[in-house]
mmCIF file of C-alpha atoms in Angstrom:
data_model
loop_
_atom_site.group_PDB
_atom_site.id
_atom_site.type_symbol
_atom_site.label_atom_id
_atom_site.label_comp_id
_atom_site.label_asym_id
_atom_site.label_seq_id
_atom_site.Cartn_x
_atom_site.Cartn_y
_atom_site.Cartn_z
ATOM 1 C CA MET A 15 88.957 96.108 105.769
ATOM 2 C CA ARG A 16 92.678 96.815 105.796
ATOM 3 C CA THR A 17 94.044 100.222 106.819
ATOM 4 C CA LEU A 18 97.657 101.316 106.541
ATOM 5 C CA TYR A 19 98.913 104.354 108.427
ATOM 6 C CA VAL A 20 102.148 105.559 106.840
ATOM 7 C CA VAL A 21 104.212 107.884 109.029
ATOM 8 C CA THR A 22 107.069 110.067 107.826
ATOM 9 C CA HIS A 23 109.549 110.725 110.620
ATOM 10 C CA PRO A 24 109.506 114.239 112.088
ATOM 11 C CA GLU A 25 112.335 116.774 112.304
ATOM 12 C CA ALA A 26 115.788 115.193 112.426
ATOM 13 C CA THR A 27 119.252 116.641 112.922
ATOM 14 C CA HIS A 28 120.074 116.595 109.211
ATOM 15 C CA HIS A 29 117.124 118.932 108.596
ATOM 16 C CA VAL A 30 118.432 121.606 110.951
ATOM 17 C CA GLU A 31 122.117 121.080 110.102
ATOM 18 C CA GLY A 32 121.508 121.495 106.380
ATOM 19 C CA VAL A 33 123.138 118.203 105.450
ATOM 20 C CA VAL A 34 121.982 115.440 103.131
ATOM 21 C CA GLY A 35 119.874 112.773 104.819
ATOM 22 C CA GLY A 36 119.340 109.574 102.875
ATOM 23 C CA TRP A 37 121.202 106.771 104.652
ATOM 24 C CA HIS A 38 123.074 109.259 106.845
ATOM 25 C CA ASP A 39 121.934 108.058 110.276
ATOM 26 C CA SER A 40 120.672 111.300 111.789
ATOM 27 C CA GLN A 41 118.613 111.467 114.983
ATOM 28 C CA LEU A 42 115.370 113.193 115.863
ATOM 29 C CA THR A 43 115.765 116.686 117.317
ATOM 30 C CA PRO A 44 113.995 117.526 120.610
ATOM 31 C CA ALA A 45 111.208 119.039 118.501
ATOM 32 C CA GLY A 46 111.138 115.873 116.445
ATOM 33 C CA ILE A 47 110.743 113.722 119.559
ATOM 34 C CA ARG A 48 107.789 115.851 120.697
ATOM 35 C CA ALA A 49 106.269 115.534 117.238
ATOM 36 C CA ALA A 50 106.759 111.745 117.298
ATOM 37 C CA ALA A 51 104.759 111.615 120.522
ATOM 38 C CA SER A 52 101.986 113.589 118.809
ATOM 39 C CA VAL A 53 102.067 111.167 115.873
ATOM 40 C CA ALA A 54 101.648 108.259 118.276
ATOM 41 C CA GLN A 55 98.708 109.940 120.033
ATOM 42 C CA ALA A 56 97.023 110.680 116.695
ATOM 43 C CA LEU A 57 97.383 107.067 115.616
ATOM 44 C CA ARG A 58 96.057 105.811 118.944
ATOM 45 C CA ALA A 59 92.960 107.983 118.409
ATOM 46 C CA GLN A 60 92.364 106.502 114.937
ATOM 47 C CA VAL A 61 92.904 102.796 115.568
ATOM 48 C CA PRO A 62 90.017 101.077 117.396
ATOM 49 C CA ASP A 63 90.807 99.935 120.934
ATOM 50 C CA GLY A 64 91.612 96.254 121.085
ATOM 51 C CA ALA A 65 92.410 95.969 117.371
ATOM 52 C CA GLU A 66 95.476 93.970 116.386
ATOM 53 C CA VAL A 67 98.212 96.290 115.133
ATOM 54 C CA GLU A 68 101.455 95.594 113.298
ATOM 55 C CA LEU A 69 104.257 98.168 113.241
ATOM 56 C CA PHE A 70 106.997 98.317 110.606
ATOM 57 C CA SER A 71 109.839 100.812 110.459
ATOM 58 C CA SER A 72 112.952 101.776 108.577
ATOM 59 C CA ASP A 73 115.975 100.804 110.662
ATOM 60 C CA LEU A 74 117.589 104.265 110.724
ATOM 61 C CA ARG A 75 117.684 106.051 114.079
ATOM 62 C CA ARG A 76 115.236 108.810 113.202
ATOM 63 C CA THR A 77 112.543 106.349 112.117
ATOM 64 C CA ARG A 78 113.292 103.859 114.900
ATOM 65 C CA ARG A 79 112.858 106.612 117.494
ATOM 66 C CA THR A 80 109.548 107.608 115.922
ATOM 67 C CA ALA A 81 108.411 103.991 115.906
ATOM 68 C CA GLU A 82 109.344 103.614 119.583
ATOM 69 C CA GLU A 83 106.819 106.314 120.512
ATOM 70 C CA VAL A 84 104.137 104.470 118.557
ATOM 71 C CA ALA A 85 105.152 101.075 119.940
ATOM 72 C CA GLU A 86 104.832 102.296 123.517
ATOM 73 C CA LEU A 87 101.206 103.365 123.054
ATOM 74 C CA PHE A 88 100.178 100.219 121.182
ATOM 75 C CA GLY A 89 102.173 97.682 123.156
ATOM 76 C CA VAL A 90 103.790 96.219 120.055
ATOM 77 C CA LYS A 91 107.358 95.739 118.919
ATOM 78 C CA PRO A 92 108.421 97.395 115.666
ATOM 79 C CA VAL A 93 109.659 95.187 112.846
ATOM 80 C CA LEU A 94 112.746 96.955 111.464
ATOM 81 C CA ASP A 95 113.211 96.736 107.703
ATOM 82 C CA ARG A 96 116.125 98.462 105.984
ATOM 83 C CA ARG A 97 114.176 98.356 102.716
ATOM 84 C CA LEU A 98 111.976 101.147 104.130
ATOM 85 C CA ARG A 99 114.947 103.532 104.301
ATOM 86 C CA GLU A 100 115.158 106.811 102.425
ATOM 87 C CA LYS A 101 117.029 106.888 99.113
ATOM 88 C CA SER A 102 120.775 106.413 99.450
ATOM 89 C CA TYR A 103 122.651 109.472 98.245
ATOM 90 C CA GLY A 104 125.934 107.585 98.261
ATOM 91 C CA SER A 105 128.966 109.762 98.937
ATOM 92 C CA ALA A 106 126.706 112.804 99.470
ATOM 93 C CA GLY A 107 125.080 111.375 102.630
ATOM 94 C CA GLY A 108 125.886 113.555 105.632
ATOM 95 C CA ARG A 109 127.599 116.227 103.518
ATOM 96 C CA PRO A 110 126.298 119.798 103.240
ATOM 97 C CA GLN A 111 123.238 120.020 101.017
ATOM 98 C CA GLU A 112 124.990 122.612 98.853
ATOM 99 C CA TRP A 113 127.751 120.044 98.125
ATOM 100 C CA LEU A 114 125.109 117.755 96.609
ATOM 101 C CA ASP A 115 123.340 120.609 94.846
ATOM 102 C CA ARG A 116 126.542 121.519 92.953
ATOM 103 C CA ARG A 117 126.963 117.970 91.646
ATOM 104 C CA PHE A 118 123.407 116.770 91.185
ATOM 105 C CA VAL A 119 122.352 115.925 87.631
ATOM 106 C CA PRO A 120 118.530 116.136 87.390
ATOM 107 C CA PRO A 121 116.643 113.514 85.378
ATOM 108 C CA PRO A 122 115.526 114.372 81.849
ATOM 109 C CA ALA A 123 111.976 115.539 81.202
ATOM 110 C CA VAL A 124 111.679 112.788 78.598
ATOM 111 C CA GLY A 125 113.692 109.602 78.433
ATOM 112 C CA GLU A 126 115.342 107.326 80.990
ATOM 113 C CA ARG A 127 114.423 108.446 84.507
ATOM 114 C CA LEU A 128 114.435 105.247 86.571
ATOM 115 C CA GLU A 129 118.054 104.296 85.807
ATOM 116 C CA HIS A 130 119.233 107.913 85.496
ATOM 117 C CA ASP A 131 122.716 108.617 86.939
ATOM 118 C CA GLU A 132 122.481 111.672 89.201
ATOM 119 C CA GLY A 133 126.238 112.249 89.154
ATOM 120 C CA VAL A 134 126.996 111.223 92.760
ATOM 121 C CA ALA A 135 129.140 108.170 93.472
ATOM 122 C CA GLY A 136 127.264 105.329 95.144
ATOM 123 C CA ALA A 137 123.833 106.979 94.960
ATOM 124 C CA GLU A 138 120.839 104.718 94.373
ATOM 125 C CA THR A 139 118.965 104.977 91.137
ATOM 126 C CA LYS A 140 115.266 105.635 91.390
ATOM 127 C CA ALA A 141 114.727 102.115 90.031
ATOM 128 C CA ALA A 142 116.672 100.469 92.874
ATOM 129 C CA TRP A 143 114.963 102.682 95.459
ATOM 130 C CA ALA A 144 111.471 101.912 94.149
ATOM 131 C CA GLN A 145 112.157 98.191 93.816
ATOM 132 C CA ARG A 146 113.139 97.763 97.463
ATOM 133 C CA ILE A 147 110.128 99.749 98.720
ATOM 134 C CA TYR A 148 107.805 97.710 96.496
ATOM 135 C CA ALA A 149 109.371 94.486 97.815
ATOM 136 C CA ALA A 150 108.924 95.615 101.427
ATOM 137 C CA MET A 151 105.297 96.489 100.741
ATOM 138 C CA ASP A 152 104.664 93.102 99.134
ATOM 139 C CA ASP A 153 105.914 91.410 102.302
ATOM 140 C CA ILE A 154 103.975 93.701 104.658
ATOM 141 C CA LEU A 155 100.744 93.029 102.769
ATOM 142 C CA GLN A 156 101.208 89.269 103.035
ATOM 143 C CA SER A 157 99.913 89.620 106.592
ATOM 144 C CA PRO A 158 96.125 89.581 107.080
ATOM 145 C CA CYS A 159 96.383 92.176 109.894
ATOM 146 C CA GLU A 160 93.793 94.923 109.310
ATOM 147 C CA HIS A 161 95.715 97.768 111.006
ATOM 148 C CA GLN A 162 99.332 98.259 109.974
ATOM 149 C CA ILE A 163 101.590 101.206 110.727
ATOM 150 C CA ILE A 164 104.632 101.923 108.565
ATOM 151 C CA VAL A 165 107.268 104.440 109.681
ATOM 152 C CA THR A 166 109.390 105.629 106.784
ATOM 153 C CA HIS A 167 110.870 108.751 105.165
ATOM 154 C CA GLY A 168 109.440 111.597 103.107
ATOM 155 C CA GLY A 169 110.945 110.505 99.803
ATOM 156 C CA SER A 170 110.167 106.840 100.273
ATOM 157 C CA LEU A 171 106.514 107.579 100.985
ATOM 158 C CA THR A 172 105.976 108.204 97.259
ATOM 159 C CA PHE A 173 106.840 104.588 96.494
ATOM 160 C CA VAL A 174 104.789 103.256 99.412
ATOM 161 C CA VAL A 175 101.730 105.000 97.957
ATOM 162 C CA ALA A 176 102.601 104.032 94.380
ATOM 163 C CA SER A 177 102.939 100.394 95.426
ATOM 164 C CA TRP A 178 99.654 100.558 97.332
ATOM 165 C CA ILE A 179 97.712 101.751 94.280
ATOM 166 C CA LYS A 180 99.525 99.144 92.159
ATOM 167 C CA MET A 181 101.220 101.680 89.917
ATOM 168 C CA PRO A 182 103.495 99.686 87.592
ATOM 169 C CA ILE A 183 107.068 100.190 88.714
ATOM 170 C CA GLU A 184 108.083 101.302 85.224
ATOM 171 C CA SER A 185 105.732 104.279 85.630
ATOM 172 C CA VAL A 186 107.032 105.607 88.961
ATOM 173 C CA GLY A 187 109.816 107.628 87.351
ATOM 174 C CA TYR A 188 107.423 110.575 87.226
ATOM 175 C CA ALA A 189 105.537 109.931 90.471
ATOM 176 C CA SER A 190 105.849 112.288 93.451
ATOM 177 C CA PHE A 191 103.666 112.570 96.549
ATOM 178 C CA PRO A 192 105.369 115.223 98.709
ATOM 179 C CA VAL A 193 104.260 115.297 102.347
ATOM 180 C CA PRO A 194 105.418 117.117 105.504
ATOM 181 C CA SER A 195 107.798 115.552 108.014
ATOM 182 C CA GLY A 196 105.886 113.892 110.847
ATOM 183 C CA SER A 197 102.785 113.383 108.722
ATOM 184 C CA ILE A 198 100.356 110.471 108.577
ATOM 185 C CA THR A 199 99.058 109.128 105.260
ATOM 186 C CA THR A 200 96.061 106.805 105.536
ATOM 187 C CA LEU A 201 95.528 104.046 102.966
ATOM 188 C CA ARG A 202 92.528 101.722 102.983
ATOM 189 C CA GLU A 203 91.284 98.674 101.069
ATOM 190 C CA ASP A 204 87.591 97.813 101.314
ATOM 191 C CA ASP A 205 86.341 94.244 101.613
ATOM 192 C CA PHE A 206 83.754 94.453 98.823
ATOM 193 C CA PHE A 207 85.357 96.102 95.792
ATOM 194 C CA HIS A 208 88.919 95.665 97.133
ATOM 195 C CA ASN A 209 89.671 99.161 95.917
ATOM 196 C CA ARG A 210 92.913 100.692 97.168
ATOM 197 C CA GLN A 211 92.043 104.128 98.536
ATOM 198 C CA VAL A 212 94.301 107.018 99.497
ATOM 199 C CA VAL A 213 92.099 108.336 102.303
ATOM 200 C CA SER A 214 94.440 111.142 103.325
ATOM 201 C CA LEU A 215 97.881 112.178 102.151
ATOM 202 C CA GLY A 216 100.386 113.808 104.494
ATOM 203 C CA ASP A 217 97.993 114.820 107.291
ATOM 204 C CA SER A 218 99.922 116.935 109.810
ATOM 205 C CA ARG A 219 97.152 118.496 111.915
ATOM 206 C CA HIS A 220 98.336 116.543 114.954
ATOM 207 C CA LEU A 221 101.631 118.447 114.894
ATOM 208 C CA ASP A 222 99.989 121.694 115.980
ATOM 209 C CA SER A 223 100.064 120.501 119.587
ATOM 210 C CA ALA A 224 103.771 119.650 119.370
ATOM 211 C CA LYS A 225 104.947 123.066 118.209
ATOM 212 C CA ASP A 226 104.572 124.766 121.559
ATOM 213 C CA GLY A 227 106.133 121.975 123.611
#
């Protein structure tokens, strides 16, 4: 039985500074580092002792730092994969959020959503974003390892889950699975039916212990 634990990085500097994240290489805040430690402890409590574990992470600093906390408890080395990054917001990355808000062109309710131009130079389309997450997931699932941890970003988690449940990529233009920062989403495939389950989405109960730190 395969289980994936998908972690969204906790609080990073772009959250508190009010700037656009995406590929802007922000760092975890002190609160974010405490939350990452709580994520690691929660994962350690869920994965059976002695089980083989693989750890994959986006290569940006905020996810790498989160993965380092997990790696220390499990004694594994994270595999960094830039395909697990958040959406690229192009020229908006690192700028004030209100700068992006003034220029952003939302997708239509009906019509082309995957290749929609959001009005920001260099920004990824939803199609390009989804395609790279799907490709990363295909490679991760090539491994027979039964316990895999993926550290990614809040936006990208939607496509991790969509890929897991084998949603056709042409349908993900409407998909959205919002979760809190620092959350754990648990995905499982059974050995009999080979059903792809979403066991829990965006669990953040473990963060309660990090708030007072």
